[in-house]
Coordinates of C-alpha atoms in Angstrom, one line a residue:
M1277 CA 18.9 -10.4 -17.3
T1278 CA 18.7 -9.1 -13.7
D1279 CA 16.7 -6.1 -12.6
Q1280 CA 19.9 -4.1 -12.1
E1281 CA 21.0 -5.0 -15.7
L1282 CA 17.7 -3.9 -17.1
V1283 CA 17.7 -0.6 -15.3
K1284 CA 21.3 0.0 -16.4
Q1285 CA 20.3 -0.6 -20.0
L1286 CA 17.3 1.7 -19.8
V1287 CA 19.4 4.4 -18.3
S1288 CA 22.1 4.1 -20.9
R1289 CA 19.5 4.3 -23.7
G1290 CA 18.0 7.5 -22.2
I1291 CA 14.6 5.9 -21.6
I1292 CA 14.7 6.6 -17.8
E1293 CA 16.8 8.9 -15.7
E1294 CA 19.6 7.5 -13.6
R1295 CA 18.0 8.9 -10.4
A1296 CA 14.7 7.4 -11.2
G1297 CA 16.3 4.1 -12.0
A1298 CA 18.0 4.0 -8.5
R1299 CA 14.7 4.8 -6.8
V1300 CA 12.9 2.1 -8.8
L1301 CA 15.6 -0.5 -7.8
E1302 CA 15.3 0.5 -4.1
D1303 CA 11.5 0.3 -4.2
A1304 CA 11.6 -3.1 -5.9
K1305 CA 14.1 -4.4 -3.3
Y1306 CA 11.9 -3.4 -0.4
S1307 CA 8.5 -4.5 -1.8
G1308 CA 9.6 -7.7 -3.4
R1309 CA 8.3 -6.7 -6.8
T1310 CA 10.1 -6.5 -10.1
V1311 CA 11.4 -3.2 -11.4
E1312 CA 8.9 -3.4 -14.2
E1313 CA 6.0 -3.6 -11.9
V1314 CA 7.3 -0.6 -10.0
M1315 CA 8.0 1.4 -13.2
Y1316 CA 4.5 0.6 -14.5
E1317 CA 2.8 1.6 -11.2
R1318 CA 4.9 4.8 -10.8
Q1319 CA 4.8 5.6 -14.5
V1320 CA 8.5 5.8 -14.8
G1321 CA 9.5 5.9 -18.5
D1322 CA 7.3 5.1 -21.5
E1323 CA 6.2 1.5 -21.4
V1324 CA 6.4 1.0 -25.1
A1325 CA 9.9 2.4 -25.3
I1326 CA 10.9 0.1 -22.3
A1327 CA 9.3 -2.9 -24.1
K1328 CA 11.2 -2.2 -27.3
A1329 CA 14.4 -1.8 -25.4
K1330 CA 13.8 -5.2 -23.8
A1331 CA 13.1 -6.6 -27.3
E1332 CA 16.5 -5.5 -28.5
I1333 CA 18.3 -6.8 -25.3
T1334 CA 16.6 -10.2 -25.3
G1335 CA 16.3 -10.8 -29.0
A1336 CA 12.5 -11.4 -28.8
P1337 CA 10.5 -8.9 -31.0
Y1338 CA 8.1 -6.4 -29.6
K1339 CA 4.4 -6.7 -30.4
K1340 CA 1.4 -4.4 -29.9
V1341 CA -1.5 -6.5 -28.7
N1342 CA -5.0 -6.4 -30.2
V1343 CA -7.0 -7.7 -27.2
E1344 CA -10.2 -8.1 -29.3
T1345 CA -8.7 -11.0 -31.2
I1346 CA -8.1 -13.0 -28.0
N1347 CA -11.0 -15.4 -27.4
D1348 CA -11.9 -17.9 -24.7
D1349 CA -10.5 -20.9 -26.7
L1350 CA -7.1 -19.2 -26.9
L1351 CA -7.1 -18.4 -23.2
K1352 CA -7.7 -22.0 -22.3
L1353 CA -4.3 -22.9 -23.6
I1354 CA -2.6 -21.0 -20.8
P1355 CA -4.4 -21.2 -17.4
Q1356 CA -5.1 -17.9 -15.6
E1357 CA -2.9 -18.8 -12.6
T1358 CA 0.0 -19.6 -14.9
S1359 CA -0.5 -16.3 -16.8
L1360 CA -0.6 -14.3 -13.6
N1361 CA 2.4 -16.1 -11.9
Y1362 CA 4.7 -15.9 -14.9
N1363 CA 3.6 -12.7 -16.6
L1364 CA 2.8 -14.2 -19.9
A1365 CA -0.4 -14.7 -22.0
P1366 CA -1.4 -16.3 -25.3
L1367 CA -1.7 -13.9 -28.2
E1368 CA -2.5 -16.1 -31.2
K1369 CA -2.6 -19.7 -32.5
K1370 CA -1.7 -20.5 -36.1
Q1371 CA -2.1 -24.2 -36.8
N1372 CA 0.5 -25.8 -34.5
L1373 CA 2.2 -22.5 -33.5
L1374 CA 1.3 -20.8 -30.2
I1375 CA 2.3 -17.1 -30.1
V1376 CA 2.9 -15.9 -26.6
G1377 CA 3.4 -12.4 -25.1
M1378 CA 5.8 -12.1 -22.2
L1379 CA 7.1 -9.3 -20.0
R1380 CA 10.4 -11.0 -19.5
P1381 CA 11.2 -13.5 -22.3
D1382 CA 14.5 -14.3 -20.5
D1383 CA 12.8 -15.5 -17.3
P1384 CA 13.9 -19.2 -16.8
R1385 CA 10.8 -20.1 -14.7
A1386 CA 8.5 -18.6 -17.4
Q1387 CA 10.4 -20.4 -20.1
D1388 CA 10.0 -23.8 -18.3
A1389 CA 6.3 -23.2 -17.8
L1390 CA 5.9 -22.4 -21.5
R1391 CA 7.8 -25.5 -22.6
F1392 CA 5.5 -27.7 -20.4
I1393 CA 2.4 -26.1 -22.0
A1394 CA 3.8 -26.5 -25.5
K1395 CA 4.7 -30.2 -24.9
Q1396 CA 1.3 -30.9 -23.3
N1397 CA -0.5 -29.5 -26.3
A1398 CA 1.9 -30.6 -29.0
L1399 CA 2.6 -27.0 -30.1
S1400 CA 5.5 -25.0 -31.2
L1401 CA 6.2 -21.6 -29.6
G1402 CA 6.7 -18.0 -30.8
V1403 CA 7.5 -15.4 -28.2
Y1404 CA 7.0 -11.6 -28.2
V1405 CA 7.7 -8.8 -25.7
I1406 CA 4.6 -7.0 -24.7
T1407 CA 3.8 -4.1 -22.3
P1408 CA 2.4 -4.4 -18.8
S1409 CA -0.8 -2.6 -19.8
D1410 CA -1.4 -5.0 -22.7
L1411 CA -0.9 -7.9 -20.4
A1412 CA -3.3 -6.5 -17.8
A1413 CA -5.9 -6.1 -20.6
I1414 CA -5.5 -9.8 -21.5
W1415 CA -5.9 -10.8 -17.8
R1416 CA -9.2 -9.0 -17.8
K1417 CA -10.3 -11.3 -20.7
Y1418 CA -10.1 -14.3 -18.4
K1419 CA -13.3 -15.2 -16.7
P1420 CA -14.4 -12.0 -15.0
Y1421 CA -15.0 -12.0 -11.3
K1422 CA -18.8 -11.3 -11.5
S1423 CA -19.1 -14.2 -14.1
E1424 CA -17.4 -16.5 -11.6
I1425 CA -19.7 -15.5 -8.8
E1426 CA -22.8 -15.8 -11.0
A1427 CA -21.8 -19.3 -12.1
A1428 CA -21.1 -20.3 -8.5
V1429 CA -24.5 -18.9 -7.3
K1430 CA -26.2 -20.9 -10.1
E1431 CA -24.3 -24.0 -9.0
V1432 CA -25.6 -23.5 -5.5
G1433 CA -29.1 -23.4 -6.9
S1434 CA -28.5 -26.5 -8.9
V1435 CA -27.5 -28.6 -5.9
G1436 CA -30.3 -27.3 -3.6
S1437 CA -31.1 -23.9 -2.2
K1438 CA -31.5 -25.1 1.4
E1439 CA -29.5 -22.9 3.7
K1440 CA -26.7 -24.8 5.4
S1441 CA -23.5 -24.2 7.4
V1442 CA -20.1 -25.0 5.9
E1443 CA -18.6 -27.9 7.8
L1444 CA -15.0 -28.0 9.2
E1445 CA -14.2 -31.4 7.7
E1446 CA -11.6 -31.5 5.0
G1447 CA -13.8 -33.5 2.5
W1448 CA -16.0 -30.8 1.1
S1449 CA -19.4 -31.9 -0.3
E1450 CA -20.8 -31.1 -3.7
Q1451 CA -22.9 -28.4 -2.0
D1452 CA -19.9 -26.7 -0.5
A1453 CA -17.8 -26.4 -3.7
P1454 CA -19.6 -23.3 -5.0
I1455 CA -19.2 -21.5 -1.7
I1456 CA -15.5 -22.2 -1.7
K1457 CA -15.4 -20.8 -5.3
I1458 CA -17.2 -17.6 -4.3
V1459 CA -14.9 -16.8 -1.4
A1460 CA -11.7 -17.8 -3.4
S1461 CA -12.8 -15.6 -6.4
T1462 CA -13.6 -12.7 -4.1
L1463 CA -10.2 -12.8 -2.4
R1464 CA -8.4 -13.2 -5.7
Q1465 CA -10.2 -10.2 -7.2
A1466 CA -9.5 -8.1 -4.1
V1467 CA -5.8 -8.7 -4.4
E1468 CA -5.8 -8.1 -8.2
A1469 CA -7.8 -4.9 -7.8
G1470 CA -5.4 -3.6 -5.1
A1471 CA -8.2 -3.5 -2.4
S1472 CA -7.0 -2.8 1.1
D1473 CA -10.2 -4.3 2.7
V1474 CA -13.1 -6.6 1.8
H1475 CA -16.4 -6.1 3.6
I1476 CA -19.0 -9.0 3.5
E1477 CA -22.2 -7.5 4.9
P1478 CA -25.5 -9.4 5.3
E1479 CA -28.6 -7.3 4.7
K1480 CA -32.3 -8.2 4.9
S1481 CA -32.6 -9.2 1.2
K1482 CA -29.0 -9.8 0.1
I1483 CA -25.4 -10.1 1.1
R1484 CA -23.3 -7.2 -0.1
I1485 CA -19.6 -7.4 -0.9
R1486 CA -17.6 -4.2 -1.0
F1487 CA -13.9 -3.4 -1.6
R1488 CA -12.0 -0.5 -0.2
L1489 CA -10.1 1.0 -3.1
D1490 CA -7.9 4.1 -2.7
G1491 CA -9.6 4.8 0.6
A1492 CA -13.2 4.6 -0.6
L1493 CA -15.7 1.6 -0.4
K1494 CA -17.2 0.3 -3.6
E1495 CA -19.8 -2.4 -4.0
V1496 CA -18.5 -5.1 -6.3
V1497 CA -21.2 -7.7 -6.1
S1498 CA -24.3 -8.8 -4.2
L1499 CA -25.4 -12.3 -3.4
P1500 CA -28.7 -13.9 -2.4
D1501 CA -29.4 -13.7 1.3
N1502 CA -29.4 -17.4 1.7
L1503 CA -25.7 -17.5 1.0
A1504 CA -24.8 -15.2 3.9
Q1505 CA -24.2 -18.0 6.5
P1506 CA -22.2 -20.4 4.2
V1507 CA -20.0 -17.6 2.8
I1508 CA -19.2 -16.2 6.2
S1509 CA -18.7 -19.6 7.6
R1510 CA -16.2 -20.4 4.9
V1511 CA -14.2 -17.3 5.8
K1512 CA -14.3 -18.3 9.4
V1513 CA -13.0 -21.7 8.5
L1514 CA -10.1 -20.2 6.7
A1515 CA -9.3 -17.9 9.7
R1516 CA -9.8 -20.8 12.2
L1517 CA -12.6 -19.0 14.0
K1518 CA -15.3 -20.7 16.0
L1519 CA -18.2 -21.5 13.6
D1520 CA -20.7 -21.9 16.4
E1521 CA -20.0 -18.5 18.0
N1522 CA -21.8 -15.6 16.3
R1523 CA -22.8 -13.5 19.4
V1524 CA -19.5 -11.8 20.0
P1525 CA -16.8 -10.4 17.6
Q1526 CA -13.9 -12.7 16.7
D1527 CA -10.5 -12.0 15.1
G1528 CA -8.2 -14.3 13.1
R1529 CA -5.9 -14.4 10.1
F1530 CA -4.7 -16.7 7.3
R1531 CA -2.1 -16.7 4.6
T1532 CA -2.3 -17.9 1.0
F1533 CA -0.2 -17.8 -2.1
L1534 CA -1.7 -15.7 -4.9
F1535 CA -0.1 -14.2 -8.1
G1536 CA 3.3 -15.5 -7.2
R1537 CA 3.5 -14.0 -3.6
D1538 CA 2.3 -14.6 -0.1
I1539 CA -0.8 -12.6 0.8
D1540 CA -2.0 -12.3 4.4
F1541 CA -5.7 -11.8 5.2
R1542 CA -6.7 -10.4 8.6
V1543 CA -10.3 -11.3 9.5
S1544 CA -12.7 -9.6 11.9
T1545 CA -16.3 -10.7 12.5
F1546 CA -19.0 -8.4 14.0
P1547 CA -22.5 -9.5 15.1
T1548 CA -25.4 -7.5 13.5
P1549 CA -29.2 -8.0 13.5
N1550 CA -28.9 -9.5 10.0
G1551 CA -26.1 -11.8 10.9
E1552 CA -22.4 -11.6 11.2
K1553 CA -20.5 -9.0 9.2
V1554 CA -17.0 -9.8 8.1
A1555 CA -14.2 -7.3 7.4
I1556 CA -11.0 -8.7 5.8
R1557 CA -7.9 -6.6 5.7
V1558 CA -5.8 -7.5 2.7
L1559 CA -2.1 -7.4 3.5
D1560 CA -0.2 -7.5 0.2
P1561 CA 3.5 -6.9 0.6
R1562 CA 3.6 -5.6 -3.0
T1563 CA 1.5 -2.6 -1.9
G1564 CA 2.3 -2.4 1.8
L1565 CA 6.0 -2.6 1.9
K1566 CA 7.6 0.5 0.3
G1567 CA 10.9 2.3 0.3
L1568 CA 11.2 5.9 1.4
D1569 CA 11.0 7.1 -2.2
S1570 CA 7.5 5.8 -2.5
L1571 CA 6.1 7.6 0.5
G1572 CA 5.9 11.0 -1.2
L1573 CA 8.8 12.6 0.6
N1574 CA 10.4 15.5 -1.2
A1575 CA 14.2 15.8 -1.2
Y1576 CA 14.2 18.3 1.7
N1577 CA 12.1 16.2 4.1
R1578 CA 13.8 12.9 3.1
E1579 CA 17.2 14.3 4.0
I1580 CA 15.8 15.3 7.5
L1581 CA 14.3 11.9 8.0
E1582 CA 17.3 9.9 6.9
N1583 CA 19.6 12.0 9.1
A1584 CA 17.4 11.4 12.1
A1585 CA 17.2 7.7 11.4
E1586 CA 21.0 7.4 11.4
R1587 CA 21.3 8.8 14.9
P1588 CA 22.3 6.2 17.5
Y1589 CA 19.3 6.7 19.7
G1590 CA 16.1 8.7 20.2
M1591 CA 12.4 8.6 19.2
I1592 CA 10.9 9.1 15.7
L1593 CA 7.1 9.5 16.1
I1594 CA 4.7 9.3 13.2
S1595 CA 1.3 11.0 13.8
G1596 CA -1.9 11.3 11.8
P1597 CA -5.5 10.1 11.7
T1598 CA -6.5 6.4 11.2
G1599 CA -5.7 5.2 7.7
S1600 CA -3.1 7.9 7.0
G1601 CA -0.3 5.4 6.2
K1602 CA 1.6 5.8 9.5
T1603 CA 2.5 2.1 9.7
T1604 CA 3.6 2.1 6.1
T1605 CA 6.0 4.9 6.9
L1606 CA 7.4 3.0 10.0
Y1607 CA 8.0 -0.1 7.8
A1608 CA 9.8 2.1 5.2
I1609 CA 12.1 3.4 7.9
M1610 CA 12.7 -0.1 9.2
Q1611 CA 13.6 -1.2 5.7
K1612 CA 16.2 1.6 5.6
L1613 CA 17.7 0.6 9.0
N1614 CA 17.5 -3.2 8.5
R1615 CA 21.1 -4.4 8.3
D1616 CA 22.9 -7.5 9.5
D1617 CA 24.7 -5.6 12.2
V1618 CA 21.5 -4.3 14.0
N1619 CA 18.8 -6.1 16.1
I1620 CA 15.4 -4.7 15.3
V1621 CA 12.5 -5.9 17.5
T1622 CA 8.9 -4.8 17.1
L1623 CA 5.7 -4.9 19.1
E1624 CA 2.7 -4.7 16.8
D1625 CA -1.1 -5.0 17.1
P1626 CA -1.3 -6.9 14.8
V1627 CA 1.8 -7.8 12.7
E1628 CA 0.7 -6.5 9.3
Y1629 CA 3.7 -7.4 7.1
F1630 CA 6.4 -9.9 7.7
M1631 CA 9.9 -8.5 7.2
N1632 CA 13.0 -10.7 6.8
G1633 CA 15.7 -9.9 9.4
V1634 CA 13.2 -8.2 11.8
N1635 CA 12.0 -9.8 15.0
Q1636 CA 8.3 -9.1 15.0
S1637 CA 5.9 -9.8 17.9
Q1638 CA 2.2 -9.4 18.2
V1639 CA 0.7 -8.1 21.5
K1640 CA -2.2 -10.0 23.1
P1641 CA -3.8 -7.8 25.7
E1642 CA -6.3 -10.6 26.6
I1643 CA -3.4 -12.6 28.2
G1644 CA -1.6 -9.5 29.6
Y1645 CA 0.9 -9.2 26.8
T1646 CA 0.5 -5.4 26.1
F1647 CA 2.7 -2.8 24.5
A1648 CA 3.9 -1.9 28.0
S1649 CA 4.7 -5.4 29.2
G1650 CA 6.3 -6.2 25.9
L1651 CA 8.5 -3.2 26.0
R1652 CA 9.9 -4.4 29.4
Q1653 CA 10.8 -7.7 27.8
I1654 CA 12.2 -6.2 24.6
L1655 CA 14.9 -4.4 26.6
R1656 CA 16.2 -7.9 27.6
Q1657 CA 16.5 -8.9 23.9
D1658 CA 19.6 -6.6 23.3
P1659 CA 17.8 -4.4 20.7
D1660 CA 19.3 -1.6 18.7
I1661 CA 16.0 -0.5 17.2
I1662 CA 12.6 -0.8 18.8
M1663 CA 9.3 -0.4 16.9
V1664 CA 6.1 0.0 19.0
G1665 CA 2.9 0.0 17.0
E1666 CA 1.3 2.8 18.9
I1667 CA 1.8 4.9 22.0
R1668 CA -1.7 5.1 23.4
D1669 CA -1.3 5.1 27.2
T1670 CA 0.9 6.6 30.0
E1671 CA 2.8 3.4 30.8
T1672 CA 3.8 2.8 27.2
A1673 CA 4.8 6.4 26.6
G1674 CA 7.0 6.4 29.7
L1675 CA 8.7 3.1 28.8
A1676 CA 9.3 4.2 25.2
V1677 CA 10.9 7.5 26.3
N1678 CA 13.1 5.6 28.8
A1679 CA 14.1 3.2 26.0
A1680 CA 15.1 6.1 23.8
L1681 CA 17.1 7.6 26.6
T1682 CA 19.1 4.4 27.3
G1683 CA 20.6 4.2 23.8
H1684 CA 17.9 2.8 21.5
I1685 CA 16.2 4.1 18.4
V1686 CA 12.5 4.0 19.1
L1687 CA 10.0 4.1 16.2
S1688 CA 6.3 4.5 17.0
T1689 CA 3.0 6.2 16.0
I1690 CA 0.8 8.6 18.1
H1691 CA -2.5 10.2 17.4
T1692 CA -2.3 13.9 16.9
N1693 CA -3.5 16.4 14.3
N1694 CA -0.1 17.6 13.3
A1695 CA 3.6 17.3 14.1
L1696 CA 3.4 20.2 16.6
G1697 CA 0.8 18.3 18.6
V1698 CA 3.2 15.5 19.5
V1699 CA 4.8 17.4 22.4
P1700 CA 1.6 18.4 24.2
R1701 CA 0.2 14.8 23.6
L1702 CA 3.2 13.3 25.3
T1703 CA 2.8 15.7 28.3
D1704 CA -0.9 14.7 28.4
L1705 CA 0.4 11.1 28.8
K1706 CA 2.4 12.2 31.9
V1707 CA 5.9 12.0 30.3
P1708 CA 8.1 14.4 32.4
I1709 CA 8.8 17.6 30.3
F1710 CA 12.5 17.6 31.1
L1711 CA 12.9 14.2 29.4
L1712 CA 11.5 15.2 26.0
P1713 CA 14.4 17.2 24.7
S1714 CA 16.8 14.3 25.2
A1715 CA 14.4 11.6 24.0
L1716 CA 12.7 13.0 20.9
N1717 CA 14.5 13.2 17.6
L1718 CA 11.7 13.8 15.1
M1719 CA 8.0 14.3 14.9
V1720 CA 6.3 13.5 11.6
A1721 CA 2.7 14.1 10.6
Q1722 CA 1.1 12.8 7.4
R1723 CA -2.2 12.5 5.5
L1724 CA -3.0 10.4 2.4
V1725 CA -4.4 12.0 -0.7
L1726 CA -5.4 10.5 -4.0
R1727 CA -2.7 10.5 -6.7
L1728 CA -3.9 11.8 -10.1
C1729 CA -3.3 9.6 -13.1
D1730 CA -0.7 11.3 -15.3
A1731 CA -2.2 9.8 -18.4
C1732 CA -5.7 11.3 -18.1
K1733 CA -5.5 14.2 -15.6
V1734 CA -6.8 17.5 -17.0
S1735 CA -5.7 21.1 -16.3
V1736 CA -8.2 23.5 -14.6
Q1737 CA -8.5 27.2 -14.4
V1738 CA -7.0 28.6 -11.2
S1739 CA -9.4 30.7 -9.2
R1740 CA -8.4 34.0 -7.6
E1741 CA -8.7 32.4 -4.1
A1742 CA -6.5 29.5 -5.1
E1743 CA -3.9 31.8 -6.6
E1744 CA -3.7 33.8 -3.4
I1745 CA -3.2 30.6 -1.4
I1746 CA -0.4 29.5 -3.7
N1747 CA 1.3 32.9 -3.7
E1748 CA 1.3 32.9 0.1
T1749 CA 2.6 29.4 0.2
L1750 CA 5.5 30.0 -2.2
K1751 CA 6.3 33.2 -0.4
N1752 CA 6.6 31.5 3.0
L1753 CA 8.3 28.4 1.7
P1754 CA 11.8 27.8 3.2
E1755 CA 14.6 28.6 0.6
K1756 CA 16.0 25.1 1.0
A1757 CA 12.7 23.5 0.3
K1758 CA 11.9 25.4 -2.8
P1759 CA 11.6 23.1 -5.9
E1760 CA 14.0 23.2 -8.7
E1761 CA 11.1 24.3 -11.0
L1762 CA 10.1 27.8 -10.1
Y1763 CA 6.3 28.2 -10.3
K1764 CA 4.9 31.5 -11.4
A1765 CA 1.4 32.8 -12.0
P1766 CA -0.6 32.0 -13.9
Y1767 CA -0.4 28.6 -12.2
T1768 CA -1.4 25.2 -13.7
L1769 CA -3.4 22.9 -11.5
Y1770 CA -5.0 19.5 -12.3
Q1771 CA -8.0 17.4 -11.5
R1772 CA -9.1 13.9 -12.1
G1773 CA -9.7 12.9 -15.7
K1774 CA -12.5 10.8 -17.0
K1775 CA -11.0 8.6 -19.8
E1776 CA -12.9 5.4 -19.6
D1777 CA -10.3 3.7 -21.9
C1778 CA -7.2 4.8 -19.9
K1779 CA -4.9 1.8 -19.5
I1780 CA -3.1 3.2 -16.5
C1781 CA -6.0 4.0 -14.1
K1782 CA -8.8 1.9 -15.8
G1783 CA -11.0 5.0 -16.0
K1784 CA -10.8 5.9 -12.3
G1785 CA -8.6 9.0 -12.9
I1786 CA -6.4 8.1 -9.9
V1787 CA -3.5 5.7 -9.3
G1788 CA -3.4 5.0 -5.6
R1789 CA -2.6 7.5 -2.9
I1790 CA 0.4 9.6 -1.9
A1791 CA 1.3 11.2 1.5
I1792 CA 1.6 14.8 2.3
I1793 CA 4.1 15.2 5.1
E1794 CA 5.5 17.6 7.6
I1795 CA 8.5 17.1 9.9
F1796 CA 9.2 18.9 13.2
K1797 CA 12.8 18.4 14.4
M1798 CA 14.0 18.4 18.0
T1799 CA 16.5 21.3 18.3
R1800 CA 18.3 23.0 21.1
E1801 CA 15.9 25.9 20.7
L1802 CA 12.9 23.6 20.9
G1803 CA 14.3 21.9 23.9
E1804 CA 14.6 25.2 25.7
I1805 CA 11.0 26.1 24.8
I1806 CA 9.7 22.8 26.2
S1807 CA 11.7 23.1 29.4
E1808 CA 10.6 26.7 30.0
G1809 CA 6.9 25.9 29.4
F1810 CA 5.8 25.7 25.9
T1811 CA 2.7 27.2 24.3
E1812 CA 1.2 26.6 20.8
N1813 CA 2.4 29.9 19.6
K1814 CA 6.0 29.2 20.7
L1815 CA 6.0 25.8 19.1
L1816 CA 4.7 27.4 15.8
A1817 CA 7.4 30.1 15.9
E1818 CA 10.0 27.4 16.4
A1819 CA 8.6 25.4 13.5
K1820 CA 9.0 28.5 11.3
R1821 CA 12.5 29.2 12.6
Q1822 CA 13.6 25.7 11.7
D1823 CA 12.0 26.0 8.2
M1824 CA 9.4 23.3 8.6
V1825 CA 7.3 22.6 5.5
T1826 CA 3.7 22.2 6.7
L1827 CA 1.2 19.7 5.5
R1828 CA -0.5 22.3 3.4
E1829 CA 2.7 23.6 1.9
D1830 CA 3.8 20.1 1.0
G1831 CA 0.4 19.4 -0.5
I1832 CA 0.3 22.6 -2.6
L1833 CA 3.8 21.8 -4.0
K1834 CA 2.5 18.3 -5.0
A1835 CA -0.6 20.0 -6.6
L1836 CA 1.6 22.3 -8.6
K1837 CA 3.6 19.3 -9.8
G1838 CA 0.3 17.8 -11.0
E1839 CA 0.5 14.8 -8.6
I1840 CA -2.7 15.6 -6.6
A1841 CA -5.7 17.8 -6.8
F1842 CA -5.5 21.3 -5.1
E1843 CA -9.1 21.0 -3.7
E1844 CA -8.2 17.8 -1.9
V1845 CA -5.1 19.4 -0.3
I1846 CA -7.3 22.2 1.0
R1847 CA -9.9 19.8 2.3
E1848 CA -7.3 17.5 4.1
T1849 CA -5.5 20.5 5.7
E1850 CA -8.5 22.7 6.7
D1851 CA -7.9 22.0 10.4
E1852 CA -4.2 23.0 10.0
E1853 CA -5.2 26.6 9.0
E1854 CA -7.9 27.3 11.5

């Protein structure tokens, strides 16, 4: 059964809506995930109802899992890597019968893996359909990350505590094996937890390992200080960095296959008085490559963005602070435009995610290959669409504008506080004012805010101040952008819940982040304002005339829908209202 067939069945049974099914299929296509992973992450449909529907379709019965009955001896029958790669897990063993839970009993690869395990252990098989949350709970029963680290640290002690460097030779000694295990377990745990970054930080008395989860750093484990050099050396070996150079920063990257997909790790070292600090960016295509639906675009803004992307030439610029998801938005637009009949060429620093059908190139300023020099060469590559990682200097800005004027779609990012700030920023970069009306198509600004878990979010009493802000927002909201659901006082807002046993968010109260977005269009009226000499007030008046939904307005609408917390919207958009 294909993903399309599964979605069709779920829609026909009324378990999910047709529109939601189409969005799930699009997101799955772009991210390389299954539709079930997408539905589980976005909480589309009831997972038990979906599992029961799959049971009817495949003929394998549904089973609710009691995780407490699953012990270590049972888990040994199916290795953790096999369980993760094929989305299956052991549930019970009765004499010579092994009962297995699967997400997709009709998956041929998973069936082959199970047959091999059954033959190897001389067992018969019984198969049930289980839910993603039950499967995730079983995965947590496998040897936990901290236990692996503790065992590896003990192993280091058992073979001698003398501090030593990891060697580059392929034949690792008995002493090196625990270090390899510590690093491998850390990287595996980071991917499984959905961390965007791993920080390995030597301190005076220990080495601290922290993950960045949903934008915030969290310490996950600390190691004895004598392991700092071996652990960091192992990371440097993986990234092919110089082991004997610890006085200056180094950059590298490596790729590995985890959980059934290619994961890229970007490594940066930084010298400190306590030793080298390592930051590792985790580039997981499952979380980094998204379709437009996953960005948090409302229907009004999405239509504007799609119309601009379909134009034959012109610039679409994404602005926002560092870490606001600008690159993710660029990739989503490229996914939309990526067809066999167009040539997409990118200049990135660095290439974060590899996309089939897109010609991606990484700039190297140290050898003179910059955004500016790369742009000159790109124009000789017969491009239809050009993506430039960032416009950060006068030369790059001028070349990008000229590329847009000569019949190319140009996608890029630029650092401004809001969409209205793009025009003055380009003039600061010495782009002639008279070129902007013809070159610019769209200016997008965005911020990332925490998405509340639907399963455990709690409603809160709306203060008088909050009610006044909401009233003013809804009053000023463009008619076309007003939601289908009309919100009226008394309003309902939500905040993060604290259910420790929540299967969706694992007690965090949040499930990732979502963007709040504003889009400023280039219009004939805006072109005249720019040509005649713009001011901030004139730009603001034009934004209101063209019915732009501001960052705060978009955020408040999402807060009323229960997707994000009202307080966070106010905090993230304070500078917009000053």
